[in-house]
PDB file of C-alpha atoms and ligand atoms in Angstrom:
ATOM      1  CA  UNK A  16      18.606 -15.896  -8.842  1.00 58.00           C
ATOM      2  CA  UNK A  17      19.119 -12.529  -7.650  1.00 68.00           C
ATOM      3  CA  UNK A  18      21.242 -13.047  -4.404  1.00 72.00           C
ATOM      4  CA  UNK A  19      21.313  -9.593  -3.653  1.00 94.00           C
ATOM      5  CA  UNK A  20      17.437  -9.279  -3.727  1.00 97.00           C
ATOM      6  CA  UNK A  21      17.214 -11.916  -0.964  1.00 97.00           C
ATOM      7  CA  UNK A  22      19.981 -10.464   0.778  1.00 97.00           C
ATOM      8  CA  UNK A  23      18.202  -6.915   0.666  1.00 97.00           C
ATOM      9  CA  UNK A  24      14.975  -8.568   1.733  1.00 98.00           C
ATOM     10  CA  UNK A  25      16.221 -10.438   4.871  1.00 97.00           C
ATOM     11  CA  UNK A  26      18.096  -7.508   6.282  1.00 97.00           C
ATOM     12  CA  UNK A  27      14.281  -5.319   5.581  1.00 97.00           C
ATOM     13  CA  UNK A  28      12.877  -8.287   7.382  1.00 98.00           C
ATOM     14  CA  UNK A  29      15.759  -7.778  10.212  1.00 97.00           C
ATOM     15  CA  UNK A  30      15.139  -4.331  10.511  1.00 97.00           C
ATOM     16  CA  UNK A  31      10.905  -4.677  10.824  1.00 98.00           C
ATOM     17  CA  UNK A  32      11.747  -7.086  13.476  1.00 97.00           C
ATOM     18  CA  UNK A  33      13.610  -5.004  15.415  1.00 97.00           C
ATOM     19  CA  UNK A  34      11.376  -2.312  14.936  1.00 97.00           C
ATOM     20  CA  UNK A  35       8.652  -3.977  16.476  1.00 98.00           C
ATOM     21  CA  UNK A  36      11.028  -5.505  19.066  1.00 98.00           C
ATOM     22  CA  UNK A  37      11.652  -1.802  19.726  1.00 96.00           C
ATOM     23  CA  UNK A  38       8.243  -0.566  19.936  1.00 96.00           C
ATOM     24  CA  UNK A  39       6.963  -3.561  22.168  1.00 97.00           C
ATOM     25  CA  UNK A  40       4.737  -5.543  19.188  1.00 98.00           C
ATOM     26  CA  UNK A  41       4.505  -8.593  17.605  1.00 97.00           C
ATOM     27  CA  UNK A  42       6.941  -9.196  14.708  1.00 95.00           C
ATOM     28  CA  UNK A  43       4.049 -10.601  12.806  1.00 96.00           C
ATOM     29  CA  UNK A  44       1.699  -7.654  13.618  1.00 97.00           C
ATOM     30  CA  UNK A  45       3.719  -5.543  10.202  1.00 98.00           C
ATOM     31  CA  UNK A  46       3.456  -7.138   6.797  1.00 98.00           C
ATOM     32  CA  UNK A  47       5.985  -5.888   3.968  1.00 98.00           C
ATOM     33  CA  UNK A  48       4.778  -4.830   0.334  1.00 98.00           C
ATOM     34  CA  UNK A  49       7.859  -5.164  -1.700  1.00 98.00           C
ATOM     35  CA  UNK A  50       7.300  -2.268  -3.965  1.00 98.00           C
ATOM     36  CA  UNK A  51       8.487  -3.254  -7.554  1.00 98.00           C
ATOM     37  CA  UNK A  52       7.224  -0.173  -9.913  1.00 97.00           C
ATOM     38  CA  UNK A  53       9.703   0.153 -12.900  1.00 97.00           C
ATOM     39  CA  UNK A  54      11.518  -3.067 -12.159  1.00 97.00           C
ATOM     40  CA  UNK A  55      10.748  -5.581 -14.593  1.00 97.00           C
ATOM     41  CA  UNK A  56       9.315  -9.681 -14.125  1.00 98.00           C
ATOM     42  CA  UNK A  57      12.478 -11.122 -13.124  1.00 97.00           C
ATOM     43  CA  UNK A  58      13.101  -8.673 -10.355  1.00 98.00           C
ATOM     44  CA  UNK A  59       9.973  -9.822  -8.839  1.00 98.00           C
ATOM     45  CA  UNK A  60      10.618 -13.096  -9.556  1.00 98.00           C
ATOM     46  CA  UNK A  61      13.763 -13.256  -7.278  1.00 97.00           C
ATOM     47  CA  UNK A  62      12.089 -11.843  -4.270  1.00 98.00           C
ATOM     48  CA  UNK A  63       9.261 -14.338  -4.991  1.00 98.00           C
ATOM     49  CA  UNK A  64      11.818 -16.991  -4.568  1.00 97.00           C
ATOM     50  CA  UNK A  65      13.044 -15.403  -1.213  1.00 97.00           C
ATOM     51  CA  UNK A  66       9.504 -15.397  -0.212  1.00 98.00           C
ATOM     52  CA  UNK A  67       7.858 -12.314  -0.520  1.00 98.00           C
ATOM     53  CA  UNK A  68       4.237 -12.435  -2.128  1.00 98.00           C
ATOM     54  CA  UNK A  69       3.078  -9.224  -1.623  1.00 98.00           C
ATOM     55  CA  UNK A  70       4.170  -6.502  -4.498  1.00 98.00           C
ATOM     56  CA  UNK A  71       3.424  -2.883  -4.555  1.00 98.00           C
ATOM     57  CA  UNK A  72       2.879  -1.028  -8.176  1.00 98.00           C
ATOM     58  CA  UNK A  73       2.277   2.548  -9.226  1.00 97.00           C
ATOM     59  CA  UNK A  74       2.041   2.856 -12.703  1.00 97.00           C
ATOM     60  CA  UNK A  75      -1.279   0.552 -14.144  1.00 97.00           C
ATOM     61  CA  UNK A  76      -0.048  -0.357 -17.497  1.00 97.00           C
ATOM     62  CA  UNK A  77       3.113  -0.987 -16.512  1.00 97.00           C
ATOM     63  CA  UNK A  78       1.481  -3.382 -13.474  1.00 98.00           C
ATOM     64  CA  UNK A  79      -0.706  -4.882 -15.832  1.00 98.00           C
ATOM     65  CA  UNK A  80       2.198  -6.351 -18.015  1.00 98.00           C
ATOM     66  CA  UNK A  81       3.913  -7.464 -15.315  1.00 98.00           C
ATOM     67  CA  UNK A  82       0.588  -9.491 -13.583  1.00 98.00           C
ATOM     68  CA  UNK A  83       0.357 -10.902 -16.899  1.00 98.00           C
ATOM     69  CA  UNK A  84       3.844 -11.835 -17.017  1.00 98.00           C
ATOM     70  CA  UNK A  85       3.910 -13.641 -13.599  1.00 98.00           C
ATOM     71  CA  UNK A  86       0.358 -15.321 -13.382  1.00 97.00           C
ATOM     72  CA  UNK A  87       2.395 -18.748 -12.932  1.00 98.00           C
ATOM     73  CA  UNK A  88       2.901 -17.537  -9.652  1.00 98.00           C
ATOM     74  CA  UNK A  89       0.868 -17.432  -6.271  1.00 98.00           C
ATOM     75  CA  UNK A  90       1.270 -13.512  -5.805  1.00 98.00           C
ATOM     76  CA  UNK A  91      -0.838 -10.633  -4.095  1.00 98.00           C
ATOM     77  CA  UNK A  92      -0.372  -6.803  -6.056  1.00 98.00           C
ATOM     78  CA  UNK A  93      -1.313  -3.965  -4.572  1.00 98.00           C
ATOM     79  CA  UNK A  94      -2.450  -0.520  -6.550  1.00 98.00           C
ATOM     80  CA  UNK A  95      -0.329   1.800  -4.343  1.00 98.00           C
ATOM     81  CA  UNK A  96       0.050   4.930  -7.346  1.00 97.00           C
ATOM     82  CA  UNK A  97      -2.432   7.838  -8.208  1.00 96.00           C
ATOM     83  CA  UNK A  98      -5.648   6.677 -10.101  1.00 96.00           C
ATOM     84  CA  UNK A  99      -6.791   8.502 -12.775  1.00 95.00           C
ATOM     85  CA  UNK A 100     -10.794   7.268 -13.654  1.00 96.00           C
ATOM     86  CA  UNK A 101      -9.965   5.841 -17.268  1.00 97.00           C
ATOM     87  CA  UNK A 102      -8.003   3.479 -15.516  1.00 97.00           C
ATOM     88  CA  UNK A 103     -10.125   2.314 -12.908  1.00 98.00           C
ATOM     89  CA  UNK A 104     -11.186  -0.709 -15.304  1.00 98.00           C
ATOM     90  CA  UNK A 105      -7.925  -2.136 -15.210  1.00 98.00           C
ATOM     91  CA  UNK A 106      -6.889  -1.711 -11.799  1.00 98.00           C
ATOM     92  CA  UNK A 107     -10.201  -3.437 -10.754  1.00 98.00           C
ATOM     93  CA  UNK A 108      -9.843  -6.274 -12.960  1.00 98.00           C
ATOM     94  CA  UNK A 109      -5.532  -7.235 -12.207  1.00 98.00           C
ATOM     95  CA  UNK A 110      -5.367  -6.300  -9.090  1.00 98.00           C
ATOM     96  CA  UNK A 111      -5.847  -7.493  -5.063  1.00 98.00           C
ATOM     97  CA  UNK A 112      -5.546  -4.583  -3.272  1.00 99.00           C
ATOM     98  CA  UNK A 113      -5.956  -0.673  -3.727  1.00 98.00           C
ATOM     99  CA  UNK A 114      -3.960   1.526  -1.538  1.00 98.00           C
ATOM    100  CA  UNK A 115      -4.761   5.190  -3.108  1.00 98.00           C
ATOM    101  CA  UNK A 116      -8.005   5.534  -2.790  1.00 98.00           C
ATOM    102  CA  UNK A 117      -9.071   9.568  -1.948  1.00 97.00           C
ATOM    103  CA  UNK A 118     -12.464  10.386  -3.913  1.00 97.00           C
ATOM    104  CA  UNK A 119     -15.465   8.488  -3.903  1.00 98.00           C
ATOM    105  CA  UNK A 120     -16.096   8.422  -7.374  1.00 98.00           C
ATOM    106  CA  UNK A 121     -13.504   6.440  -8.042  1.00 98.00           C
ATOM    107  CA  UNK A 122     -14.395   3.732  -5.236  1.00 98.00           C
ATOM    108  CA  UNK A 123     -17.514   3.810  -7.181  1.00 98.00           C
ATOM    109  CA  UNK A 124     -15.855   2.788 -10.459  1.00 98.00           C
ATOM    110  CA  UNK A 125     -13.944   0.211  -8.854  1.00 98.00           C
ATOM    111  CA  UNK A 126     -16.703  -1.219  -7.189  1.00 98.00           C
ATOM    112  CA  UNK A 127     -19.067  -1.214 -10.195  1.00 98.00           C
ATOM    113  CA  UNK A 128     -16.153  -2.629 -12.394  1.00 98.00           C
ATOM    114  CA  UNK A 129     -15.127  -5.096  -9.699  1.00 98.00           C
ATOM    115  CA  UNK A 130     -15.370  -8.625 -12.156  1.00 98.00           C
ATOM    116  CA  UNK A 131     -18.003 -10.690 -10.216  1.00 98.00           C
ATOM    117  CA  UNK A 132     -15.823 -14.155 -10.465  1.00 98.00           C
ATOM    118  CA  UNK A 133     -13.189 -12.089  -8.006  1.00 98.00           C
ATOM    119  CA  UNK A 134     -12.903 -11.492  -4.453  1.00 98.00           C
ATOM    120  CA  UNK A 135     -13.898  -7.777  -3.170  1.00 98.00           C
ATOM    121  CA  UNK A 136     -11.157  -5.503  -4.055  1.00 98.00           C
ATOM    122  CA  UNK A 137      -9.319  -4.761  -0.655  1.00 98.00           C
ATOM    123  CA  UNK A 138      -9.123  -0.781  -0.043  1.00 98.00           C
ATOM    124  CA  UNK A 139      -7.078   1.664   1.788  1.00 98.00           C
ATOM    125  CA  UNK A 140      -8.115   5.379   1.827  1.00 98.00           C
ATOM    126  CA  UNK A 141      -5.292   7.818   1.120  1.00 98.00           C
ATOM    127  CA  UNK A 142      -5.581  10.395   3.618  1.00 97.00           C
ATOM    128  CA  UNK A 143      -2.828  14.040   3.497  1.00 96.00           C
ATOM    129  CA  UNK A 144      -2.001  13.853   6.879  1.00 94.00           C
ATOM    130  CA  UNK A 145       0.501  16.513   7.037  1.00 88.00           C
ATOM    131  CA  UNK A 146      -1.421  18.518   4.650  1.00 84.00           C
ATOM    132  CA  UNK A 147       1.270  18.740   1.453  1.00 74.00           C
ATOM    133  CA  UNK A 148      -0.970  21.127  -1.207  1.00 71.00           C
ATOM    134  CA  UNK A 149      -0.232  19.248  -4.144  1.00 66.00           C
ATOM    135  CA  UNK A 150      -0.288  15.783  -2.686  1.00 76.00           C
ATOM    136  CA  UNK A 151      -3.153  13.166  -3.460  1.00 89.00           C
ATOM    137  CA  UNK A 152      -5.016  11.918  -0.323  1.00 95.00           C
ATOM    138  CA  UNK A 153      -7.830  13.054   1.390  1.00 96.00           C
ATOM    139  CA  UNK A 154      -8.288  15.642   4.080  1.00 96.00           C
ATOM    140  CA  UNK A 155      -8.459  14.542   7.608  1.00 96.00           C
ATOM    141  CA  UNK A 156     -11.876  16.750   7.717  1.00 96.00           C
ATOM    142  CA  UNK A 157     -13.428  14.821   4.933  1.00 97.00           C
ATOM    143  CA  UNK A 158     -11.766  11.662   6.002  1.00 98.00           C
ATOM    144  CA  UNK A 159     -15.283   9.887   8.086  1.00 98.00           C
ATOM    145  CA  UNK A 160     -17.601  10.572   5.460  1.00 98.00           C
ATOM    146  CA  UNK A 161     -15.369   9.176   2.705  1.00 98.00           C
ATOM    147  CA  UNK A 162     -14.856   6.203   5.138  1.00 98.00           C
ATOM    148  CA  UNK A 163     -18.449   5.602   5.857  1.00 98.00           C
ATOM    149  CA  UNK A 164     -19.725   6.220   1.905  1.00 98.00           C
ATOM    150  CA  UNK A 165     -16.533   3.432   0.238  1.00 98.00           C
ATOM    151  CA  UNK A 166     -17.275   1.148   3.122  1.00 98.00           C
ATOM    152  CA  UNK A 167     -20.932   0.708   2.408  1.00 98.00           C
ATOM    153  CA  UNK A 168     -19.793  -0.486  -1.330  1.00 98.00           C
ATOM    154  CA  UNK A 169     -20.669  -3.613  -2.410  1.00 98.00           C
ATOM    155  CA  UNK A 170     -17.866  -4.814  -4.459  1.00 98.00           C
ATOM    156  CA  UNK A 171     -15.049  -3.365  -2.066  1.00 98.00           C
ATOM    157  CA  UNK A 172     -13.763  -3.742   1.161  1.00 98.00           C
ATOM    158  CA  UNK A 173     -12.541  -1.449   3.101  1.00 98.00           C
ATOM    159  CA  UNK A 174      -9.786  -2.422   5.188  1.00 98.00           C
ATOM    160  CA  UNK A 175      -7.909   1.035   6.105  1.00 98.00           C
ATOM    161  CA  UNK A 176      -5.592   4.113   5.604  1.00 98.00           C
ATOM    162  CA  UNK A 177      -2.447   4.724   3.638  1.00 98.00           C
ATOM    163  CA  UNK A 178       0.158   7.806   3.848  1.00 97.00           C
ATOM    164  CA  UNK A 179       2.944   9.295   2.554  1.00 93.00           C
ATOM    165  CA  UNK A 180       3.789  12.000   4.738  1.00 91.00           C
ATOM    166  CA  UNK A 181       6.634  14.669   3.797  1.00 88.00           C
ATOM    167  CA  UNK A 182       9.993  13.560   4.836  1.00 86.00           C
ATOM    168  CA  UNK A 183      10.633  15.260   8.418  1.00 87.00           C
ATOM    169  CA  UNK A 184      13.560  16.858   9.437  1.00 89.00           C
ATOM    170  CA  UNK A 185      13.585  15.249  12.971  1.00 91.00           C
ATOM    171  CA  UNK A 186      12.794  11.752  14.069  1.00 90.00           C
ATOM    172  CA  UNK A 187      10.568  13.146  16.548  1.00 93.00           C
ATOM    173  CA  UNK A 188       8.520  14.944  13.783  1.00 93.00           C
ATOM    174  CA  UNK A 189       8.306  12.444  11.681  1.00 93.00           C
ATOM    175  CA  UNK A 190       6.534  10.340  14.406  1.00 95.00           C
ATOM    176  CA  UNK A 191       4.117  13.039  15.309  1.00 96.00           C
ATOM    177  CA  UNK A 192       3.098  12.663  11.752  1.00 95.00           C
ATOM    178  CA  UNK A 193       2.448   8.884  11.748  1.00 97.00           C
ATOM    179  CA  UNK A 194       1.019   9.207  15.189  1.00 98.00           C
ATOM    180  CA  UNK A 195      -1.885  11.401  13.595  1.00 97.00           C
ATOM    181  CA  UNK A 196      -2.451   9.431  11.161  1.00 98.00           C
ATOM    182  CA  UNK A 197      -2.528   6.359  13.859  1.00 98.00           C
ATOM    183  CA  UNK A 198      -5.193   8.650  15.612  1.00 98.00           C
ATOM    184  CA  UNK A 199      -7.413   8.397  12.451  1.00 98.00           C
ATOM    185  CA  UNK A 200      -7.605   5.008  12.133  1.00 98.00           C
ATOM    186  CA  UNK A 201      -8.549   4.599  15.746  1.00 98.00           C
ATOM    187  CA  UNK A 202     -11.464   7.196  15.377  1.00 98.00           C
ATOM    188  CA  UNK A 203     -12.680   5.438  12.374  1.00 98.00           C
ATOM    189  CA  UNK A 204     -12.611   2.038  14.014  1.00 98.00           C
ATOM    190  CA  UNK A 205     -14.445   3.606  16.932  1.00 98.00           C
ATOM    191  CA  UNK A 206     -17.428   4.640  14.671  1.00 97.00           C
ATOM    192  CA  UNK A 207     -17.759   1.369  14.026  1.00 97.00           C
ATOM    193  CA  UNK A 208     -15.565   0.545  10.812  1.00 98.00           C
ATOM    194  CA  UNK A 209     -13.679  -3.059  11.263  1.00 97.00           C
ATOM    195  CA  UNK A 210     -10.422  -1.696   9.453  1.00 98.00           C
ATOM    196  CA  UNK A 211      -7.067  -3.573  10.424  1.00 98.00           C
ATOM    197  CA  UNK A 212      -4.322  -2.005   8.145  1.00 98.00           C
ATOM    198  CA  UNK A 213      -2.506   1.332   8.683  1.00 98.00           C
ATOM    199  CA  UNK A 214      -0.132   1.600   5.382  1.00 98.00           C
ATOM    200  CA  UNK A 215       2.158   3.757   6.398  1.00 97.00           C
ATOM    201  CA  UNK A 216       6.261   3.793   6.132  1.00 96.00           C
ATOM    202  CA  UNK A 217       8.805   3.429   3.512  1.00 94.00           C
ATOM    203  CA  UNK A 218      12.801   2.576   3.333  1.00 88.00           C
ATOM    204  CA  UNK A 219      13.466   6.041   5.218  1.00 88.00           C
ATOM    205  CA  UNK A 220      10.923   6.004   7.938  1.00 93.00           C
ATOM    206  CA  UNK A 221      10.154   2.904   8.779  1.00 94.00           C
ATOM    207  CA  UNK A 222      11.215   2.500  12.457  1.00 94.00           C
ATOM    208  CA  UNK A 223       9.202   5.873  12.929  1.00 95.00           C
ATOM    209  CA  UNK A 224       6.245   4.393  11.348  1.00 97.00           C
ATOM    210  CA  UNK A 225       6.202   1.251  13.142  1.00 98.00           C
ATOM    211  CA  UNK A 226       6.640   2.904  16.380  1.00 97.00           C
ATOM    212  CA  UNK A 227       3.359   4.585  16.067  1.00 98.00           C
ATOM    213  CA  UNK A 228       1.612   2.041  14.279  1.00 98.00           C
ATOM    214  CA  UNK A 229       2.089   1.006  11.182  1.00 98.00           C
ATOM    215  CA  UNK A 230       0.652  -2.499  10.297  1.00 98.00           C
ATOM    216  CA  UNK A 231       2.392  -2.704   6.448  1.00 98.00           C
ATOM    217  CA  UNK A 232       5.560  -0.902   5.249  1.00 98.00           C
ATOM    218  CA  UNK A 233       5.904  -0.179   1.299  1.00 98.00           C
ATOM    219  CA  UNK A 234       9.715  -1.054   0.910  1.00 97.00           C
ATOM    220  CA  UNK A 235      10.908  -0.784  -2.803  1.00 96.00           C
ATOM    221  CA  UNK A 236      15.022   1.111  -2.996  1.00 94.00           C
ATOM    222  CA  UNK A 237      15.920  -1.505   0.358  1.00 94.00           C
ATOM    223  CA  UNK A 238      14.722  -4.262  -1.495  1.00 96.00           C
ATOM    224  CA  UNK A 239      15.597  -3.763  -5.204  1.00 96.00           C
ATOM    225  CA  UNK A 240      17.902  -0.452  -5.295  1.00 93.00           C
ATOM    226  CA  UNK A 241      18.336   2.629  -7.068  1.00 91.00           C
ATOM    227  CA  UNK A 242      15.693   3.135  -9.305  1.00 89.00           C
TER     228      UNK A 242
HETATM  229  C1  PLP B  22       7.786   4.250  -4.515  1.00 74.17           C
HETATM  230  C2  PLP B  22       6.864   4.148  -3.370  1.00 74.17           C
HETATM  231  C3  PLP B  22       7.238   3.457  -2.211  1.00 74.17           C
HETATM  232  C4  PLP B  22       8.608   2.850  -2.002  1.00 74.17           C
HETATM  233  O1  PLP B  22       9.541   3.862  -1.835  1.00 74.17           O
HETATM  234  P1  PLP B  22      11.095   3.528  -1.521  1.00 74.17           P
HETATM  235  O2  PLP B  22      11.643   4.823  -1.103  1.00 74.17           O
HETATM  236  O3  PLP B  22      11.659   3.045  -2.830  1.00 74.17           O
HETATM  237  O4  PLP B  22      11.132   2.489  -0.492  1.00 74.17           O
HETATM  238  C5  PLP B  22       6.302   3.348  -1.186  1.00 74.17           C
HETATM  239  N1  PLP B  22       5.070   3.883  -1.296  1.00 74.17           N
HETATM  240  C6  PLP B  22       4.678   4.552  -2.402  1.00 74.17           C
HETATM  241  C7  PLP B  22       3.300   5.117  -2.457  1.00 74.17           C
HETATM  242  C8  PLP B  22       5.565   4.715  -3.461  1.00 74.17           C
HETATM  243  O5  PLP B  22       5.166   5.397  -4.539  1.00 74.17           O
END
């Protein structure tokens, strides 16, 4: 056992707590993905053991060995990494959730390839928010169409946004960012769409995030270090 996993992961928990103490919410209204890309079973293991079940991955193969590796245990992975269509197949068949999805063809192929003996695949739309060039996500603009067309899919459900906004210089900016991104989700729920998670926040901006927000922070350097 890892103590310093558990260690990391109860001073994260500390610091969501008094995050949402901070912004006047519930502590239980912001869930933590422990994000484990290029840290190997064990790793994952350890935090298992200090209770976390959620686990965020980027790279597919890489998460696909590992989901193999750990099927003795009771744990929820989430596809938070850039999707390239020949590897829709796999991330629809290992795993639970799907944070980066921005183009509707490759709902599609998730949906289609969705194994029928599963649960829907649970989906998060990537959305730029801050407008990066080369960044993945979808623009704000095409954001309620995108919504509308990988909601009506039959094999996934659609259950919110995700963002990784540009590191801001000032506190202040960086909650104007999450606070547009906030603004989103609420327009999208008022057309209609019953989404309840805002996936937004990371080790350096959490507090920010939470403040205008957030309902799950991706953690991965707090919780396992350097990678
Ligand atoms: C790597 C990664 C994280 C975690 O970042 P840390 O800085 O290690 O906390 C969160 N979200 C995404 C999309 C990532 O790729």
């Amino acid at each position: 056992m890892n103590t310093s996993i558990a260690e990391n992961l109860s001073r994260v928990r500390a610091q969501i707590e008094a995050a949402c103490q901070a912004a006047g919410r519930s502590p239980h209204s912001v869930s933590l993905l422990a994000v484990s890309k290029t840290w190997g079973p064990e790793a994952v293991r350890d935090a298992h053991e200090a209770g976390q079940t959620a686990f965020g991955e980027n790279y597919i193969q890489e998460a696909v060995d590992k989901i193999g590796a750990l099927r003795d245990l009771p744990l929820q992975w989430h596809c938070i990494g850039p999707i390239q269509s020949n590897k829709t197949r796999l991330v629809a068949e290992h795993f639970d959730w799907v944070h980066s999805v921005d183009r509707l063809k490759i709902a599609q192929r998730l949906s289609e390839q969705r194994p029928a003996e599963l649960p829907p695949l649970q989906v998060c739309i990537q959305v730029n928010v801050d407008g990066g060039e080369t960044k993945s996500g979808i623009s704000p603009q095409e954001l309620p169409a995108l919504a509308q067309a990988v909601a009506a899919l039959p094999r996934l459900q659609l259950r919110g946004l995700m963002t990784i906004p540009e590191r801001a210089e000032t506190d202040a900016q960086m909650r104007a960012v999450h606070a547009q991104a906030k603004a989103l989700f609420d327009n999208l729920r008022s057309q209609g769409l019953p989404l309840d998670t805002l996936s937004m926040g990371m080790s350096a901006d959490m507090a920010a995030a939470i403040a205008e927000g957030s309902t799950m922070v991706r953690v991965g350097t707090a919780i396992f270090g350097r990678r």
